[in-house]
């Protein structure tokens, strides 16, 4: 290993090139990993952030909350069964305006009971209350100039909503969420459609589900998220690209070292002739690969973490530490496996042929 590091120091210009390539490619991989998770959370973070375990939907809803419609009787039965461990949830995509002359903002309303466990944490302002027509907005709307205390107008009903606070990372279907009370939601829907019948899209439950209620089906949070349109296809496509880049980057290192070591067959032959064991030679090769891979990956990780701190909230980027560690560990492991071609080549070197001058 010492010999390997001495060679890295002596021929640092040669190895710097591959280090730069590794750094840039791993930066791209980690940034893409953040985008994968960020895009996923842009679809589902509103559901992921809920302190809930199961969702009870109508049985023909195909796991989609927006297609479910529990009758008043069904929800009352659920409420009697679970008490304060169950709460209603309605999801409706609509538009609002900051004022009558402003452009329409695309929004997804999450109608909840403000006294339930679904009430989101706010980092600015006050939590959602049922005292008046209030709304808690995702922080994405703060970048549009909306402030706590402002009044926004639901464009479909004309009802004014007072902004009581802002929460972070609340998205559904690539649209920012606005939390309103169930009473406000029903007020909006009745204003839009006077024939509106009070129903509930879903009942959100904490803990384990009990006996099945007729006409309903229960699903875990993960099942609900996977059923959101576009979620799985989007995640599978980008994740495949991410892991393909990891493999390609690792193979680049393997090919580079294979070519470099082809040029050093005489040196390896001499080392074997003077009694250097194969284990020492393998240690030299693997230590060089490990150093290049680990150092480049750590530099890339540091840069991505630094960038994530200054990216705008509108950028769908979310770097998960566990995912980054898995990607980096897989990259280093594949790099080491890629160096086995070099090890096999060195093992086949005949010192007698090298010293005798029969080298081609």
PDB file of C-alpha atoms in Angstrom, residues 154-358:
ATOM      1  CA  UNK A 154     -60.278  31.170  -4.170  1.00  0.00           C
ATOM      2  CA  UNK A 155     -61.013  31.795  -7.847  1.00  0.00           C
ATOM      3  CA  UNK A 156     -63.807  29.223  -8.206  1.00  0.00           C
ATOM      4  CA  UNK A 157     -65.912  30.354  -5.257  1.00  0.00           C
ATOM      5  CA  UNK A 158     -64.672  33.894  -4.616  1.00  0.00           C
ATOM      6  CA  UNK A 159     -64.198  33.061  -0.936  1.00  0.00           C
ATOM      7  CA  UNK A 160     -61.389  34.956   0.785  1.00  0.00           C
ATOM      8  CA  UNK A 161     -58.857  33.026   2.861  1.00  0.00           C
ATOM      9  CA  UNK A 162     -56.539  34.603   5.402  1.00  0.00           C
ATOM     10  CA  UNK A 163     -52.952  33.295   5.389  1.00  0.00           C
ATOM     11  CA  UNK A 164     -52.235  32.245   8.977  1.00  0.00           C
ATOM     12  CA  UNK A 165     -48.848  30.606   8.427  1.00  0.00           C
ATOM     13  CA  UNK A 166     -46.344  28.792   6.237  1.00  0.00           C
ATOM     14  CA  UNK A 167     -45.164  25.202   6.373  1.00  0.00           C
ATOM     15  CA  UNK A 168     -42.244  23.515   4.621  1.00  0.00           C
ATOM     16  CA  UNK A 169     -42.086  20.740   2.047  1.00  0.00           C
ATOM     17  CA  UNK A 170     -45.813  20.332   1.397  1.00  0.00           C
ATOM     18  CA  UNK A 171     -46.387  19.138  -2.172  1.00  0.00           C
ATOM     19  CA  UNK A 172     -48.822  16.847  -3.927  1.00  0.00           C
ATOM     20  CA  UNK A 173     -48.692  15.923  -7.615  1.00  0.00           C
ATOM     21  CA  UNK A 174     -46.017  18.579  -8.311  1.00  0.00           C
ATOM     22  CA  UNK A 175     -48.340  21.237  -6.870  1.00  0.00           C
ATOM     23  CA  UNK A 176     -47.887  23.174  -3.626  1.00  0.00           C
ATOM     24  CA  UNK A 177     -50.415  22.481  -0.890  1.00  0.00           C
ATOM     25  CA  UNK A 178     -52.724  24.871   0.925  1.00  0.00           C
ATOM     26  CA  UNK A 179     -54.163  23.488   4.177  1.00  0.00           C
ATOM     27  CA  UNK A 180     -57.699  24.575   4.969  1.00  0.00           C
ATOM     28  CA  UNK A 181     -60.258  23.356   7.480  1.00  0.00           C
ATOM     29  CA  UNK A 182     -62.931  20.859   6.478  1.00  0.00           C
ATOM     30  CA  UNK A 183     -65.589  23.525   7.194  1.00  0.00           C
ATOM     31  CA  UNK A 184     -63.886  25.987   4.833  1.00  0.00           C
ATOM     32  CA  UNK A 185     -63.568  23.304   2.172  1.00  0.00           C
ATOM     33  CA  UNK A 186     -67.264  22.455   2.340  1.00  0.00           C
ATOM     34  CA  UNK A 187     -68.080  26.175   2.189  1.00  0.00           C
ATOM     35  CA  UNK A 188     -66.011  26.485  -1.001  1.00  0.00           C
ATOM     36  CA  UNK A 189     -67.546  23.389  -2.594  1.00  0.00           C
ATOM     37  CA  UNK A 190     -71.098  24.529  -1.807  1.00  0.00           C
ATOM     38  CA  UNK A 191     -70.364  27.934  -3.318  1.00  0.00           C
ATOM     39  CA  UNK A 192     -69.040  26.250  -6.483  1.00  0.00           C
ATOM     40  CA  UNK A 193     -71.845  23.656  -6.629  1.00  0.00           C
ATOM     41  CA  UNK A 194     -75.041  24.321  -4.643  1.00  0.00           C
ATOM     42  CA  UNK A 195     -75.998  20.642  -5.096  1.00  0.00           C
ATOM     43  CA  UNK A 196     -72.804  19.485  -3.350  1.00  0.00           C
ATOM     44  CA  UNK A 197     -73.336  16.558  -0.977  1.00  0.00           C
ATOM     45  CA  UNK A 198     -71.091  16.289   2.060  1.00  0.00           C
ATOM     46  CA  UNK A 199     -68.677  13.387   1.608  1.00  0.00           C
ATOM     47  CA  UNK A 200     -65.121  12.592   2.697  1.00  0.00           C
ATOM     48  CA  UNK A 201     -62.387  11.527   0.313  1.00  0.00           C
ATOM     49  CA  UNK A 202     -60.491   9.493   2.905  1.00  0.00           C
ATOM     50  CA  UNK A 203     -60.170   8.740   6.586  1.00  0.00           C
ATOM     51  CA  UNK A 204     -56.599   8.931   7.856  1.00  0.00           C
ATOM     52  CA  UNK A 205     -55.784   6.545  10.706  1.00  0.00           C
ATOM     53  CA  UNK A 206     -52.975   6.356  13.243  1.00  0.00           C
ATOM     54  CA  UNK A 207     -51.952   2.882  14.361  1.00  0.00           C
ATOM     55  CA  UNK A 208     -53.253  -0.457  13.134  1.00  0.00           C
ATOM     56  CA  UNK A 209     -56.531  -0.826  11.281  1.00  0.00           C
ATOM     57  CA  UNK A 210     -59.315  -2.843  12.849  1.00  0.00           C
ATOM     58  CA  UNK A 211     -62.262  -4.665  11.289  1.00  0.00           C
ATOM     59  CA  UNK A 212     -63.029  -3.760   7.679  1.00  0.00           C
ATOM     60  CA  UNK A 213     -66.020  -1.490   7.207  1.00  0.00           C
ATOM     61  CA  UNK A 214     -68.417  -2.385   4.394  1.00  0.00           C
ATOM     62  CA  UNK A 215     -67.704  -0.598   1.122  1.00  0.00           C
ATOM     63  CA  UNK A 216     -64.221   0.537   2.188  1.00  0.00           C
ATOM     64  CA  UNK A 217     -60.632  -0.645   1.871  1.00  0.00           C
ATOM     65  CA  UNK A 218     -57.585   0.331   3.884  1.00  0.00           C
ATOM     66  CA  UNK A 219     -54.090   0.987   2.549  1.00  0.00           C
ATOM     67  CA  UNK A 220     -50.712   1.828   4.032  1.00  0.00           C
ATOM     68  CA  UNK A 221     -49.075   5.205   3.461  1.00  0.00           C
ATOM     69  CA  UNK A 222     -46.548   3.606   1.062  1.00  0.00           C
ATOM     70  CA  UNK A 223     -49.343   2.093  -1.038  1.00  0.00           C
ATOM     71  CA  UNK A 224     -51.112   5.442  -1.310  1.00  0.00           C
ATOM     72  CA  UNK A 225     -47.895   7.189  -2.388  1.00  0.00           C
ATOM     73  CA  UNK A 226     -47.070   4.583  -5.046  1.00  0.00           C
ATOM     74  CA  UNK A 227     -50.566   4.941  -6.497  1.00  0.00           C
ATOM     75  CA  UNK A 228     -50.203   8.702  -7.103  1.00  0.00           C
ATOM     76  CA  UNK A 229     -50.246   9.159 -10.915  1.00  0.00           C
ATOM     77  CA  UNK A 230     -46.747   9.335 -12.405  1.00  0.00           C
ATOM     78  CA  UNK A 231     -44.904   8.629  -9.157  1.00  0.00           C
ATOM     79  CA  UNK A 232     -43.575   5.138  -9.885  1.00  0.00           C
ATOM     80  CA  UNK A 233     -42.783   5.715 -13.572  1.00  0.00           C
ATOM     81  CA  UNK A 234     -40.890   8.905 -12.781  1.00  0.00           C
ATOM     82  CA  UNK A 235     -38.918   7.368  -9.923  1.00  0.00           C
ATOM     83  CA  UNK A 236     -38.015   4.178 -11.809  1.00  0.00           C
ATOM     84  CA  UNK A 237     -36.759   6.062 -14.866  1.00  0.00           C
ATOM     85  CA  UNK A 238     -34.535   8.529 -13.050  1.00  0.00           C
ATOM     86  CA  UNK A 239     -33.277   5.930 -10.559  1.00  0.00           C
ATOM     87  CA  UNK A 240     -32.233   3.672 -13.439  1.00  0.00           C
ATOM     88  CA  UNK A 241     -30.244   6.552 -14.966  1.00  0.00           C
ATOM     89  CA  UNK A 242     -28.668   7.284 -11.586  1.00  0.00           C
ATOM     90  CA  UNK A 243     -27.408   3.729 -11.052  1.00  0.00           C
ATOM     91  CA  UNK A 244     -26.272   3.469 -14.667  1.00  0.00           C
ATOM     92  CA  UNK A 245     -24.056   6.509 -14.079  1.00  0.00           C
ATOM     93  CA  UNK A 246     -22.663   4.929 -10.899  1.00  0.00           C
ATOM     94  CA  UNK A 247     -21.652   1.793 -12.817  1.00  0.00           C
ATOM     95  CA  UNK A 248     -20.203   3.768 -15.739  1.00  0.00           C
ATOM     96  CA  UNK A 249     -18.136   5.979 -13.422  1.00  0.00           C
ATOM     97  CA  UNK A 250     -16.785   2.939 -11.574  1.00  0.00           C
ATOM     98  CA  UNK A 251     -15.905   1.213 -14.842  1.00  0.00           C
ATOM     99  CA  UNK A 252     -14.065   4.331 -16.030  1.00  0.00           C
ATOM    100  CA  UNK A 253     -11.775   3.989 -13.021  1.00  0.00           C
ATOM    101  CA  UNK A 254     -11.262   0.291 -13.732  1.00  0.00           C
ATOM    102  CA  UNK A 255     -10.391   0.915 -17.388  1.00  0.00           C
ATOM    103  CA  UNK A 256      -8.049   3.760 -16.485  1.00  0.00           C
ATOM    104  CA  UNK A 257      -6.091   1.650 -14.014  1.00  0.00           C
ATOM    105  CA  UNK A 258      -6.039  -1.296 -16.391  1.00  0.00           C
ATOM    106  CA  UNK A 259      -4.393   0.860 -19.087  1.00  0.00           C
ATOM    107  CA  UNK A 260      -1.982   2.444 -16.598  1.00  0.00           C
ATOM    108  CA  UNK A 261      -0.914  -0.925 -15.241  1.00  0.00           C
ATOM    109  CA  UNK A 262      -0.427  -2.353 -18.726  1.00  0.00           C
ATOM    110  CA  UNK A 263       2.344   0.199 -19.101  1.00  0.00           C
ATOM    111  CA  UNK A 264       3.931  -1.008 -15.844  1.00  0.00           C
ATOM    112  CA  UNK A 265       4.221  -4.724 -16.579  1.00  0.00           C
ATOM    113  CA  UNK A 266       8.020  -4.546 -16.497  1.00  0.00           C
ATOM    114  CA  UNK A 267       7.913  -2.980 -13.032  1.00  0.00           C
ATOM    115  CA  UNK A 268       5.473  -5.610 -11.789  1.00  0.00           C
ATOM    116  CA  UNK A 269       7.680  -8.352 -13.262  1.00  0.00           C
ATOM    117  CA  UNK A 270      10.734  -7.026 -11.451  1.00  0.00           C
ATOM    118  CA  UNK A 271       8.824  -6.746  -8.169  1.00  0.00           C
ATOM    119  CA  UNK A 272       7.645 -10.348  -8.473  1.00  0.00           C
ATOM    120  CA  UNK A 273      11.214 -11.459  -9.337  1.00  0.00           C
ATOM    121  CA  UNK A 274      12.667  -9.929  -6.164  1.00  0.00           C
ATOM    122  CA  UNK A 275      10.078 -11.731  -4.047  1.00  0.00           C
ATOM    123  CA  UNK A 276       7.211  -9.279  -3.714  1.00  0.00           C
ATOM    124  CA  UNK A 277       4.118 -11.329  -2.972  1.00  0.00           C
ATOM    125  CA  UNK A 278       0.938 -11.153  -5.009  1.00  0.00           C
ATOM    126  CA  UNK A 279      -0.903  -9.920  -1.920  1.00  0.00           C
ATOM    127  CA  UNK A 280       1.308  -6.815  -1.774  1.00  0.00           C
ATOM    128  CA  UNK A 281       0.757  -6.104  -5.460  1.00  0.00           C
ATOM    129  CA  UNK A 282      -3.001  -6.495  -5.071  1.00  0.00           C
ATOM    130  CA  UNK A 283      -2.878  -4.173  -2.052  1.00  0.00           C
ATOM    131  CA  UNK A 284      -1.029  -1.575  -4.130  1.00  0.00           C
ATOM    132  CA  UNK A 285      -3.612  -1.675  -6.940  1.00  0.00           C
ATOM    133  CA  UNK A 286      -6.686  -1.757  -4.670  1.00  0.00           C
ATOM    134  CA  UNK A 287      -5.365   1.007  -2.390  1.00  0.00           C
ATOM    135  CA  UNK A 288      -4.901   3.306  -5.361  1.00  0.00           C
ATOM    136  CA  UNK A 289      -8.405   2.570  -6.667  1.00  0.00           C
ATOM    137  CA  UNK A 290      -9.923   3.061  -3.200  1.00  0.00           C
ATOM    138  CA  UNK A 291      -8.154   6.363  -2.672  1.00  0.00           C
ATOM    139  CA  UNK A 292      -9.219   7.757  -6.056  1.00  0.00           C
ATOM    140  CA  UNK A 293     -12.819   6.544  -5.616  1.00  0.00           C
ATOM    141  CA  UNK A 294     -13.299   7.571  -1.962  1.00  0.00           C
ATOM    142  CA  UNK A 295     -11.597  10.954  -2.246  1.00  0.00           C
ATOM    143  CA  UNK A 296     -13.476  11.906  -5.420  1.00  0.00           C
ATOM    144  CA  UNK A 297     -16.802  10.733  -3.983  1.00  0.00           C
ATOM    145  CA  UNK A 298     -16.326  12.650  -0.708  1.00  0.00           C
ATOM    146  CA  UNK A 299     -15.415  15.838  -2.556  1.00  0.00           C
ATOM    147  CA  UNK A 300     -18.515  15.474  -4.710  1.00  0.00           C
ATOM    148  CA  UNK A 301     -20.695  14.839  -1.636  1.00  0.00           C
ATOM    149  CA  UNK A 302     -19.369  17.957   0.103  1.00  0.00           C
ATOM    150  CA  UNK A 303     -20.094  20.126  -2.937  1.00  0.00           C
ATOM    151  CA  UNK A 304     -23.629  18.728  -3.327  1.00  0.00           C
ATOM    152  CA  UNK A 305     -24.387  19.330   0.374  1.00  0.00           C
ATOM    153  CA  UNK A 306     -23.094  22.906   0.073  1.00  0.00           C
ATOM    154  CA  UNK A 307     -25.190  23.517  -3.035  1.00  0.00           C
ATOM    155  CA  UNK A 308     -28.341  22.054  -1.481  1.00  0.00           C
ATOM    156  CA  UNK A 309     -28.178  24.722   1.231  1.00  0.00           C
ATOM    157  CA  UNK A 310     -28.439  27.566  -1.298  1.00  0.00           C
ATOM    158  CA  UNK A 311     -30.823  26.086  -3.868  1.00  0.00           C
ATOM    159  CA  UNK A 312     -34.187  27.901  -4.116  1.00  0.00           C
ATOM    160  CA  UNK A 313     -37.247  26.279  -2.544  1.00  0.00           C
ATOM    161  CA  UNK A 314     -38.746  25.970  -6.027  1.00  0.00           C
ATOM    162  CA  UNK A 315     -36.012  23.487  -6.966  1.00  0.00           C
ATOM    163  CA  UNK A 316     -37.246  19.915  -6.378  1.00  0.00           C
ATOM    164  CA  UNK A 317     -34.077  18.779  -4.609  1.00  0.00           C
ATOM    165  CA  UNK A 318     -33.920  16.649  -1.478  1.00  0.00           C
ATOM    166  CA  UNK A 319     -30.648  14.932  -0.553  1.00  0.00           C
ATOM    167  CA  UNK A 320     -31.305  12.002   1.764  1.00  0.00           C
ATOM    168  CA  UNK A 321     -28.230  11.015   3.781  1.00  0.00           C
ATOM    169  CA  UNK A 322     -29.002   7.278   3.737  1.00  0.00           C
ATOM    170  CA  UNK A 323     -29.494   7.266  -0.043  1.00  0.00           C
ATOM    171  CA  UNK A 324     -26.255   9.210  -0.588  1.00  0.00           C
ATOM    172  CA  UNK A 325     -24.321   6.757   1.601  1.00  0.00           C
ATOM    173  CA  UNK A 326     -25.735   3.780  -0.350  1.00  0.00           C
ATOM    174  CA  UNK A 327     -24.773   5.379  -3.681  1.00  0.00           C
ATOM    175  CA  UNK A 328     -21.245   6.216  -2.493  1.00  0.00           C
ATOM    176  CA  UNK A 329     -20.676   2.769  -0.966  1.00  0.00           C
ATOM    177  CA  UNK A 330     -21.917   1.049  -4.131  1.00  0.00           C
ATOM    178  CA  UNK A 331     -19.637   3.234  -6.246  1.00  0.00           C
ATOM    179  CA  UNK A 332     -16.539   2.367  -4.195  1.00  0.00           C
ATOM    180  CA  UNK A 333     -17.424  -1.337  -4.191  1.00  0.00           C
ATOM    181  CA  UNK A 334     -17.998  -1.450  -7.968  1.00  0.00           C
ATOM    182  CA  UNK A 335     -14.720   0.442  -8.482  1.00  0.00           C
ATOM    183  CA  UNK A 336     -12.836  -2.198  -6.479  1.00  0.00           C
ATOM    184  CA  UNK A 337     -14.540  -5.000  -8.399  1.00  0.00           C
ATOM    185  CA  UNK A 338     -13.633  -3.233 -11.646  1.00  0.00           C
ATOM    186  CA  UNK A 339      -9.966  -3.308 -10.641  1.00  0.00           C
ATOM    187  CA  UNK A 340     -10.000  -7.136 -10.559  1.00  0.00           C
ATOM    188  CA  UNK A 341      -9.236  -7.171 -14.294  1.00  0.00           C
ATOM    189  CA  UNK A 342      -5.963  -5.433 -13.502  1.00  0.00           C
ATOM    190  CA  UNK A 343      -5.241  -7.866 -10.661  1.00  0.00           C
ATOM    191  CA  UNK A 344      -5.809 -10.870 -12.964  1.00  0.00           C
ATOM    192  CA  UNK A 345      -3.491  -9.345 -15.574  1.00  0.00           C
ATOM    193  CA  UNK A 346      -0.731  -8.743 -13.019  1.00  0.00           C
ATOM    194  CA  UNK A 347      -1.113 -12.287 -11.654  1.00  0.00           C
ATOM    195  CA  UNK A 348      -0.345 -13.696 -15.109  1.00  0.00           C
ATOM    196  CA  UNK A 349       2.940 -11.788 -15.477  1.00  0.00           C
ATOM    197  CA  UNK A 350       5.947 -14.145 -15.728  1.00  0.00           C
ATOM    198  CA  UNK A 351       9.018 -12.550 -14.037  1.00  0.00           C
ATOM    199  CA  UNK A 352      11.419 -14.795 -15.964  1.00  0.00           C
ATOM    200  CA  UNK A 353       9.983 -13.619 -19.276  1.00  0.00           C
ATOM    201  CA  UNK A 354      10.176  -9.979 -18.211  1.00  0.00           C
ATOM    202  CA  UNK A 355      13.765 -10.186 -16.899  1.00  0.00           C
ATOM    203  CA  UNK A 356      14.840 -12.282 -19.882  1.00  0.00           C
ATOM    204  CA  UNK A 357      13.756  -9.484 -22.172  1.00  0.00           C
ATOM    205  CA  UNK A 358      10.978 -11.431 -23.853  1.00  0.00           C
TER     206      UNK A 358
END
